[in-house]
mmCIF file with all atom_site columns, C-alpha atoms in Angstrom:
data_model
loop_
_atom_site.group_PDB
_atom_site.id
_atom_site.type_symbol
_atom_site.label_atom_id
_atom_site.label_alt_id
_atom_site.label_comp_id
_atom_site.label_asym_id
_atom_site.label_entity_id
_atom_site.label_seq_id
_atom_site.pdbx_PDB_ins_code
_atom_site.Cartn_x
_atom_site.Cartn_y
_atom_site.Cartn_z
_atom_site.occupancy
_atom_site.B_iso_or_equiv
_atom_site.pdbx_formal_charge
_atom_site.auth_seq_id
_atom_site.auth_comp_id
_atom_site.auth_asym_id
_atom_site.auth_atom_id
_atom_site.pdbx_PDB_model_num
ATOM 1   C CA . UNK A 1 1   ? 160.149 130.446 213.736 1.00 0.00 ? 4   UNK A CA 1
ATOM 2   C CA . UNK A 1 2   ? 158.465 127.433 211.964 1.00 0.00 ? 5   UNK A CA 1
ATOM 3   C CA . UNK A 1 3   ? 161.831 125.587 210.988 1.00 0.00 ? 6   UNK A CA 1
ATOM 4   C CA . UNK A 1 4   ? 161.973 125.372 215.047 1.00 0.00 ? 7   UNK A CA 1
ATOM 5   C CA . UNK A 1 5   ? 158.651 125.313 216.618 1.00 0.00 ? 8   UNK A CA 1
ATOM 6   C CA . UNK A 1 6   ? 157.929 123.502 219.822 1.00 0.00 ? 9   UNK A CA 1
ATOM 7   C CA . UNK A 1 7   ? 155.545 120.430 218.166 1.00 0.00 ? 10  UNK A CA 1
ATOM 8   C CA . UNK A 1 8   ? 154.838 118.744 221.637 1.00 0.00 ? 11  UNK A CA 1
ATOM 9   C CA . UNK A 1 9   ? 154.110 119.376 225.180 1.00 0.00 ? 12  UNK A CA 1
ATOM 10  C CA . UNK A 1 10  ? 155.236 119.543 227.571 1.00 0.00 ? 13  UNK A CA 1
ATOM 11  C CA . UNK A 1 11  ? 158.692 120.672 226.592 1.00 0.00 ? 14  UNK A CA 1
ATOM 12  C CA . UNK A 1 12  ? 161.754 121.721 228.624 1.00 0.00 ? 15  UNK A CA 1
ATOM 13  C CA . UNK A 1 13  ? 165.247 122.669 227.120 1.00 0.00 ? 16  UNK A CA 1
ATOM 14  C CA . UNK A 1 14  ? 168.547 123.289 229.168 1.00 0.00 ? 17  UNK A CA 1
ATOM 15  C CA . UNK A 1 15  ? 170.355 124.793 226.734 1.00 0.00 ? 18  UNK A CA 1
ATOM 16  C CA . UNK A 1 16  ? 173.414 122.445 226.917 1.00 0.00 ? 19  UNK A CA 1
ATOM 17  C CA . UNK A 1 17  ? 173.778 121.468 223.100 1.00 0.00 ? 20  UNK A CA 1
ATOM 18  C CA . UNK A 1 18  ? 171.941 124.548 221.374 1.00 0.00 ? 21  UNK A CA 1
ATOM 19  C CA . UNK A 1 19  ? 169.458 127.275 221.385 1.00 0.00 ? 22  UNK A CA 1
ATOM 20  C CA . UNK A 1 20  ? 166.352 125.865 219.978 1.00 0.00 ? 23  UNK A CA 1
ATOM 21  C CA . UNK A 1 21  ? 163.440 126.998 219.774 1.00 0.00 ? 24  UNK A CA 1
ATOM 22  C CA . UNK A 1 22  ? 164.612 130.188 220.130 1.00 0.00 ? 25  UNK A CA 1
ATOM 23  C CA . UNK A 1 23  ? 165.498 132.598 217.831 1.00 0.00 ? 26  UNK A CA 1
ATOM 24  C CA . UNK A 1 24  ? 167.112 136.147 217.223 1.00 0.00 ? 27  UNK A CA 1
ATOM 25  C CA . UNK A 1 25  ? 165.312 138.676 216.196 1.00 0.00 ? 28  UNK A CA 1
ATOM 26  C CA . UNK A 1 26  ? 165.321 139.671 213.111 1.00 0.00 ? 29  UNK A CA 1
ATOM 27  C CA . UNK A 1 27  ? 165.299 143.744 213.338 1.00 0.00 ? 30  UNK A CA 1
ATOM 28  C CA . UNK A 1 28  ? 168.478 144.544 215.351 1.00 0.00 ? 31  UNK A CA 1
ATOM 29  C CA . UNK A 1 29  ? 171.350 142.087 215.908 1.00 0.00 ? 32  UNK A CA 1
ATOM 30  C CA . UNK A 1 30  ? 173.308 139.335 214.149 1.00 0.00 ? 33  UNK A CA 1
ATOM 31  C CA . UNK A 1 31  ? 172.390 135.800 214.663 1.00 0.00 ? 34  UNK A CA 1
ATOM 32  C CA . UNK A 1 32  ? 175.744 135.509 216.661 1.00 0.00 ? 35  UNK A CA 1
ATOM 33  C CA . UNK A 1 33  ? 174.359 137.276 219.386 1.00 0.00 ? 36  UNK A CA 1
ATOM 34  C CA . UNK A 1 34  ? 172.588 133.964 220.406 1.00 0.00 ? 37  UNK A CA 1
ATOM 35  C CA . UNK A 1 35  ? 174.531 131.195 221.167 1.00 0.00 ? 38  UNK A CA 1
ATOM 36  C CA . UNK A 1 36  ? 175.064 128.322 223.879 1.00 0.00 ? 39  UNK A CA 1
ATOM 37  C CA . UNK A 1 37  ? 177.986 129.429 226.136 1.00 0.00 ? 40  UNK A CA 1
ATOM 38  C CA . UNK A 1 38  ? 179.663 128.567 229.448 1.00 0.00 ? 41  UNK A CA 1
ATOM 39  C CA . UNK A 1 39  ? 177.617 130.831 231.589 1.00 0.00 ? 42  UNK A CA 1
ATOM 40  C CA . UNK A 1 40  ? 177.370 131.828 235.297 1.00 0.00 ? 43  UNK A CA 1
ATOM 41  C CA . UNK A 1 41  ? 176.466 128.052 236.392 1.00 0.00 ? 44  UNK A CA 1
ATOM 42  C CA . UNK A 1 42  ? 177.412 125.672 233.539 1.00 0.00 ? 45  UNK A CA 1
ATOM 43  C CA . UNK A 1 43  ? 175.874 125.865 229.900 1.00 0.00 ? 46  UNK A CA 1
ATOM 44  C CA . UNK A 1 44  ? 173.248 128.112 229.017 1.00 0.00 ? 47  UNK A CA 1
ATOM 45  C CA . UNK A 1 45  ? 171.649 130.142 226.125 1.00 0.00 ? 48  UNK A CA 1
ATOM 46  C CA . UNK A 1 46  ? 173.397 133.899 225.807 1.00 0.00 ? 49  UNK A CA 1
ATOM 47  C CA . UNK A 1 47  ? 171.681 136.914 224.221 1.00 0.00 ? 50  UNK A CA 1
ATOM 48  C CA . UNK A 1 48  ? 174.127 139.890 223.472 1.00 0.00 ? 51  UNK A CA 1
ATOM 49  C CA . UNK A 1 49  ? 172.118 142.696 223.750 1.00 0.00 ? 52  UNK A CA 1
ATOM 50  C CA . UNK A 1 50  ? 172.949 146.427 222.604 1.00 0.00 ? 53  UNK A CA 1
ATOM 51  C CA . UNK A 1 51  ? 170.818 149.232 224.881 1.00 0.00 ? 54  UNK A CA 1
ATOM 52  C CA . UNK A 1 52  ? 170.678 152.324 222.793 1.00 0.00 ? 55  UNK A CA 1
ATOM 53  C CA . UNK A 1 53  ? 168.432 154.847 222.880 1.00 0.00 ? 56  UNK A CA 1
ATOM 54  C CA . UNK A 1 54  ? 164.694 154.145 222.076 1.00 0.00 ? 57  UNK A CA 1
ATOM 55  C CA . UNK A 1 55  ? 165.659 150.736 220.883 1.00 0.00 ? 58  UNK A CA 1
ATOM 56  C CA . UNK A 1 56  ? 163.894 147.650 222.042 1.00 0.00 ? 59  UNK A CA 1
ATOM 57  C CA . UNK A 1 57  ? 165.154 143.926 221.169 1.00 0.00 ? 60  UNK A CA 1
ATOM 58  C CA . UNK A 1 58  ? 163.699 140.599 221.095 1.00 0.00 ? 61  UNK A CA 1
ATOM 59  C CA . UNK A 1 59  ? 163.927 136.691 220.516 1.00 0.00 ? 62  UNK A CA 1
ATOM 60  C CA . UNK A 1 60  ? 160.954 134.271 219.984 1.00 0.00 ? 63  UNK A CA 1
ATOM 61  C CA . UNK A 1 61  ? 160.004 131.183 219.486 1.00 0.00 ? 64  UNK A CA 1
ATOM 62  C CA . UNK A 1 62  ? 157.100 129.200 217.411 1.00 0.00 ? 65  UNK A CA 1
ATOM 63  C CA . UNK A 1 63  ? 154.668 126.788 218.807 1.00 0.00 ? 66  UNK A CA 1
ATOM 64  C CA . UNK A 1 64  ? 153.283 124.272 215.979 1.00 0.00 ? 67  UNK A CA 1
ATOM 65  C CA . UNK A 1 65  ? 151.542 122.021 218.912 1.00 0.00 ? 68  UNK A CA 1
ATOM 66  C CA . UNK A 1 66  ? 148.092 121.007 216.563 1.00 0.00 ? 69  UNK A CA 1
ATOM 67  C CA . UNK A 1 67  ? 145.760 122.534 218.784 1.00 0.00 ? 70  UNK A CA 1
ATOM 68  C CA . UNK A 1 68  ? 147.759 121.454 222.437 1.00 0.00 ? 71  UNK A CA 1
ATOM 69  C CA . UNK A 1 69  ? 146.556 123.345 225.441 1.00 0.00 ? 72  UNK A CA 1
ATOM 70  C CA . UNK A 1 70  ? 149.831 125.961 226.378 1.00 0.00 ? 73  UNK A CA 1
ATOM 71  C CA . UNK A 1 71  ? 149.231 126.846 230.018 1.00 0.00 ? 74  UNK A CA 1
ATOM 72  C CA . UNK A 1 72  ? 151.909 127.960 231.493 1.00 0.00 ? 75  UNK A CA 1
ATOM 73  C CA . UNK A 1 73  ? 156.191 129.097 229.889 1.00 0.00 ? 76  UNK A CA 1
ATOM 74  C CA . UNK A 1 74  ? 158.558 129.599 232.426 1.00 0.00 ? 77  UNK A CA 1
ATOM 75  C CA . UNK A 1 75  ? 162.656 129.997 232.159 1.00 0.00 ? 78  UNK A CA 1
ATOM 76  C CA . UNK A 1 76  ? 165.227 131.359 234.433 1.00 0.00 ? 79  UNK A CA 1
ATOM 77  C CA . UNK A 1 77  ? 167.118 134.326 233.379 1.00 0.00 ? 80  UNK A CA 1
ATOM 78  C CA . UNK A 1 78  ? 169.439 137.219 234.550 1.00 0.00 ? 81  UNK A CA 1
ATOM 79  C CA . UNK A 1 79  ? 171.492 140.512 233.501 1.00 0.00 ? 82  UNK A CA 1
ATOM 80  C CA . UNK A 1 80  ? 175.012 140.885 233.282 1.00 0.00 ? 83  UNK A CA 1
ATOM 81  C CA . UNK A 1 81  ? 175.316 144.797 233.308 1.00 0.00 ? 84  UNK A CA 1
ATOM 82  C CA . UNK A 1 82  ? 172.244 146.487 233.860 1.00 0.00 ? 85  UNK A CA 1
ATOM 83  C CA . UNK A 1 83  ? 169.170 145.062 235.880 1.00 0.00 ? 86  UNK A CA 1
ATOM 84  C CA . UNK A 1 84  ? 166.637 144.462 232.669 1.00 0.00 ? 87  UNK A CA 1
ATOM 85  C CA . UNK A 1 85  ? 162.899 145.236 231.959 1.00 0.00 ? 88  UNK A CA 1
ATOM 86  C CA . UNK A 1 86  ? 161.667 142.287 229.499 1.00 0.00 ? 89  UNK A CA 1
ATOM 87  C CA . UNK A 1 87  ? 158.013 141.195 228.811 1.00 0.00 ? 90  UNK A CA 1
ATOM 88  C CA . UNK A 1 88  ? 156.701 138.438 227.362 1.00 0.00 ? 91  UNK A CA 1
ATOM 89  C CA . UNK A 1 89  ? 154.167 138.930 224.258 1.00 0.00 ? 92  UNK A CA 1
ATOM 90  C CA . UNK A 1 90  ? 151.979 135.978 222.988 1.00 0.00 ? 93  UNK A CA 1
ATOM 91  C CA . UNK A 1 91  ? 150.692 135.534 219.692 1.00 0.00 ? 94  UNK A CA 1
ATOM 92  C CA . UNK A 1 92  ? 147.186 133.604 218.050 1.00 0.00 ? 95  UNK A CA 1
ATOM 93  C CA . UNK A 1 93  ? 146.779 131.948 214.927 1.00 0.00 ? 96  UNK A CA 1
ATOM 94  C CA . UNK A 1 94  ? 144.550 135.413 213.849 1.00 0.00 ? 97  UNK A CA 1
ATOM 95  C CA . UNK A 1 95  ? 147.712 137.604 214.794 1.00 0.00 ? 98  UNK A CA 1
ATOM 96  C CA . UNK A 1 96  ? 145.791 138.762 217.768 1.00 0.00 ? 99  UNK A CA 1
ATOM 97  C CA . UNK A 1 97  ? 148.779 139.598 220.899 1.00 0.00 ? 100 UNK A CA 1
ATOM 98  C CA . UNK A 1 98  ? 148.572 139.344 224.253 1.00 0.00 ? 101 UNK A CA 1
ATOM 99  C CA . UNK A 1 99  ? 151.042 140.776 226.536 1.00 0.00 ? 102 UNK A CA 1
ATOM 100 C CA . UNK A 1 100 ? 152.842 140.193 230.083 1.00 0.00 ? 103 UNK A CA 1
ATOM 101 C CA . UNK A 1 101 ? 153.144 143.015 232.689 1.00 0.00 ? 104 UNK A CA 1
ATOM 102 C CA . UNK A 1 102 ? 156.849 144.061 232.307 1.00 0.00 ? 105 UNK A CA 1
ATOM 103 C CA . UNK A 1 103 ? 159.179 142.316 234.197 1.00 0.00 ? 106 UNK A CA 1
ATOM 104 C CA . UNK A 1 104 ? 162.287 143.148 236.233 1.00 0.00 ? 107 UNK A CA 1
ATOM 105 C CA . UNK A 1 105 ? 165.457 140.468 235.991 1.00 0.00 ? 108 UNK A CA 1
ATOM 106 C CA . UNK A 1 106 ? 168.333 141.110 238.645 1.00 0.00 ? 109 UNK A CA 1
ATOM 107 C CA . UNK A 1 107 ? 171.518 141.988 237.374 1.00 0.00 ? 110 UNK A CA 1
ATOM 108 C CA . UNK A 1 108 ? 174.320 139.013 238.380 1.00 0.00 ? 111 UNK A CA 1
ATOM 109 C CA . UNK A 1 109 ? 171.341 136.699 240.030 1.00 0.00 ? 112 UNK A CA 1
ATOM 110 C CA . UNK A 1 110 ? 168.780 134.848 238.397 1.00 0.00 ? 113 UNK A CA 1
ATOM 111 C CA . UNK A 1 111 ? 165.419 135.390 238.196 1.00 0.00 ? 114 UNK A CA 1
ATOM 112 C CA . UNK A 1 112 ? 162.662 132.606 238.113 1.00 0.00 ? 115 UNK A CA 1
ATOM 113 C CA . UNK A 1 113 ? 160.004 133.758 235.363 1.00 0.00 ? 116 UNK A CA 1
ATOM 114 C CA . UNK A 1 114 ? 156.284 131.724 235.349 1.00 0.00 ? 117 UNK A CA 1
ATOM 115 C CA . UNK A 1 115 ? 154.249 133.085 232.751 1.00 0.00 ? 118 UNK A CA 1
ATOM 116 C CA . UNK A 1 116 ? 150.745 131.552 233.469 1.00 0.00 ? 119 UNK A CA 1
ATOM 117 C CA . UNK A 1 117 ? 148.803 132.418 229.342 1.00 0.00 ? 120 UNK A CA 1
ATOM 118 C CA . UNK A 1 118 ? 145.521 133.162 231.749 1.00 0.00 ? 121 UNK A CA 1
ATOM 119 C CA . UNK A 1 119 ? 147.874 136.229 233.122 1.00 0.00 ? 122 UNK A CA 1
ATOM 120 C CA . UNK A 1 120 ? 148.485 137.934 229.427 1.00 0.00 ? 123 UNK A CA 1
ATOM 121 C CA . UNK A 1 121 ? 146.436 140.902 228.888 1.00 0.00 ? 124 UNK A CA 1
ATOM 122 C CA . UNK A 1 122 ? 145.360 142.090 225.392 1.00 0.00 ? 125 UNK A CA 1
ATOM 123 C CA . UNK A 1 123 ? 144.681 145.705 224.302 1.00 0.00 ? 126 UNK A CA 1
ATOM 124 C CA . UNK A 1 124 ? 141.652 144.090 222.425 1.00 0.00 ? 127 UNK A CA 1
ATOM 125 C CA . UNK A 1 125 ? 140.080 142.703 225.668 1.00 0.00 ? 128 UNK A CA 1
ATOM 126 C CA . UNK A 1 126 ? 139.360 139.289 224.555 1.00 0.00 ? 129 UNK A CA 1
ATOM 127 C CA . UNK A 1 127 ? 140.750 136.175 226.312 1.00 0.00 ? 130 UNK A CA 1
ATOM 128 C CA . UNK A 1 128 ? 143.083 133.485 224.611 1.00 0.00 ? 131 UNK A CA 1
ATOM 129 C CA . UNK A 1 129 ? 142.536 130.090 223.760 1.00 0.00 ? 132 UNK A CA 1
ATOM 130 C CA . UNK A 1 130 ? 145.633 128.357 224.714 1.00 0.00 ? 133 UNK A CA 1
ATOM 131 C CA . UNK A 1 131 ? 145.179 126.432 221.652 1.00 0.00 ? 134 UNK A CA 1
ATOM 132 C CA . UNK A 1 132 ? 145.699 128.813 218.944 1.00 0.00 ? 135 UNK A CA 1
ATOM 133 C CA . UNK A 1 133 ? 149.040 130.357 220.312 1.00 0.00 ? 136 UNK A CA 1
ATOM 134 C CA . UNK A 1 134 ? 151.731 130.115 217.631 1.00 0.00 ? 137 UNK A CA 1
ATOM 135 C CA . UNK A 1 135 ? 154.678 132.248 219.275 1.00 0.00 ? 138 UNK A CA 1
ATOM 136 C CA . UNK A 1 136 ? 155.835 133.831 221.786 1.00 0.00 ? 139 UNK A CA 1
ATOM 137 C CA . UNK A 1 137 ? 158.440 136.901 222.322 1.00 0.00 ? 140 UNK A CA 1
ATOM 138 C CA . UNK A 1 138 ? 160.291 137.902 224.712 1.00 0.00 ? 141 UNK A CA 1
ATOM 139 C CA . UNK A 1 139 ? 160.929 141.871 224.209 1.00 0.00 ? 142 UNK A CA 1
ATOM 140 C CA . UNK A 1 140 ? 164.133 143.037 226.030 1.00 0.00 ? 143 UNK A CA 1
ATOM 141 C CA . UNK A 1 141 ? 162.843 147.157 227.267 1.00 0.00 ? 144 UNK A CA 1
ATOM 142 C CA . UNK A 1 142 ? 165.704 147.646 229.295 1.00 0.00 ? 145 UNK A CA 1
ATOM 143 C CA . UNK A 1 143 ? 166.926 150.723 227.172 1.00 0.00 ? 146 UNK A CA 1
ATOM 144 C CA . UNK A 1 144 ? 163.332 152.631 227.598 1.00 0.00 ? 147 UNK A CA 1
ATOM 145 C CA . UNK A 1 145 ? 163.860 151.893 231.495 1.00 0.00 ? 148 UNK A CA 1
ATOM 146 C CA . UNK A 1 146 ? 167.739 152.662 232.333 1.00 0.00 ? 149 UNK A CA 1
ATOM 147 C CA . UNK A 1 147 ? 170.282 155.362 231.130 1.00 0.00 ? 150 UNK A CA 1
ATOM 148 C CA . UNK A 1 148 ? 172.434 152.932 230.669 1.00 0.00 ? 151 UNK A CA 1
ATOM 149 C CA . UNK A 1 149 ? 173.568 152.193 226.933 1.00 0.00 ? 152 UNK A CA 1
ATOM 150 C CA . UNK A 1 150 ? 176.169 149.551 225.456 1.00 0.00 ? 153 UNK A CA 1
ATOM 151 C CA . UNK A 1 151 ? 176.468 146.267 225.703 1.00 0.00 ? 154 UNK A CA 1
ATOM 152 C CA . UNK A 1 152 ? 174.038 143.688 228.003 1.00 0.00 ? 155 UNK A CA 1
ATOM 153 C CA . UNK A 1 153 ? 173.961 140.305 228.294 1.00 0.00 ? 156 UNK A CA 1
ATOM 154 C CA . UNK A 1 154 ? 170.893 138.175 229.106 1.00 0.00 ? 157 UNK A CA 1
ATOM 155 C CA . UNK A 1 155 ? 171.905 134.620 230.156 1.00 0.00 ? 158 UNK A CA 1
ATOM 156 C CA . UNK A 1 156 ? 168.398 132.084 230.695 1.00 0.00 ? 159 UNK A CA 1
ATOM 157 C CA . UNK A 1 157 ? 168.020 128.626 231.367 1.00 0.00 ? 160 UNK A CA 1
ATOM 158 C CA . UNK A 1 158 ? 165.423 126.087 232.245 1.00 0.00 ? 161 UNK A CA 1
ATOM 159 C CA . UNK A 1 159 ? 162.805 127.002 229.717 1.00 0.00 ? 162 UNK A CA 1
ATOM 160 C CA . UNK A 1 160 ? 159.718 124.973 230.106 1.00 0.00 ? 163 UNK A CA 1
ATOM 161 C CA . UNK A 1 161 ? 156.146 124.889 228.090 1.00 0.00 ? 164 UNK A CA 1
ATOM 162 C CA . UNK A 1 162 ? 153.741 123.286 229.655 1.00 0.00 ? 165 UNK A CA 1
#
């Protein structure tokens, strides 16, 4: 996550050249299954997906911003196959997490995602300081939601830290 961290804000990426700063996660897939392709409306970043049973996936991203105030990520993204259930799950310096409600992104349409880091909720019940966030992951739940197995795609766009 380090090698590409977001070191400055705000940042925006439109995915025309490459997928920076995210990257694939590291317990299911290949790092294939994230790529810049020819999408539904011009370039964008695609993550090939595999819904099986019980199986969750994810992609992150690092922030390495020396101590920058994160207030708000937001991205577009939609479903090829399946409507999708992701969430969003923020990380501290201390390894403390903080977590979005789970969200629903329309299959063939996109969906607009702002993620204020006041709207996280943490198991441990104590607030974040938007300074010491060091990733964030975005969980794909779709196969503990739908019946559905096989292939998915998730196509986003647009992502902005600010």
């Amino acid at each position: 996550l380090r090698e590409q961290a977001i070191q400055s804000l705000p940042y925006a990426q439109d995915f025309r050249l490459n997928t920076a700063p995210w990257v694939r996660g590291w317990e299911r897939g290949k790092e294939s299954d994230l790529r810049v392709t020819d999408g539904p409306d011009g370039r964008v970043l695609q993550w090939d997906t595999e819904l099986m049973d019980g199986q969750t996936d994810f992609i992150a991203f690092g922030l390495d911003t020396d101590g920058e105030r994160v207030a708000v990520v937001s991205f577009r993204v939609r479903s090829e196959s399946v409507p999708a259930k992701v969430r969003a799950v923020l990380e501290d310096d201390a390894g403390r997490v903080w977590l979005s409600e789970k969200l629903t992104v329309r299959m063939g349409r996109w969906t607009e995602l702002r993620l204020p880091v006041k709207s996280f909720q943490s198991a441990e019940a104590a607030s974040i300081d938007p300074r010491s966030i060091v990733s964030l992951t975005l969980q794909d739940l779709t196969a503990l939601h739908t019946d559905a197995r096989g292939e998915n795609i998730l196509w986003l766009d647009d992502l902005s830290v600010r």
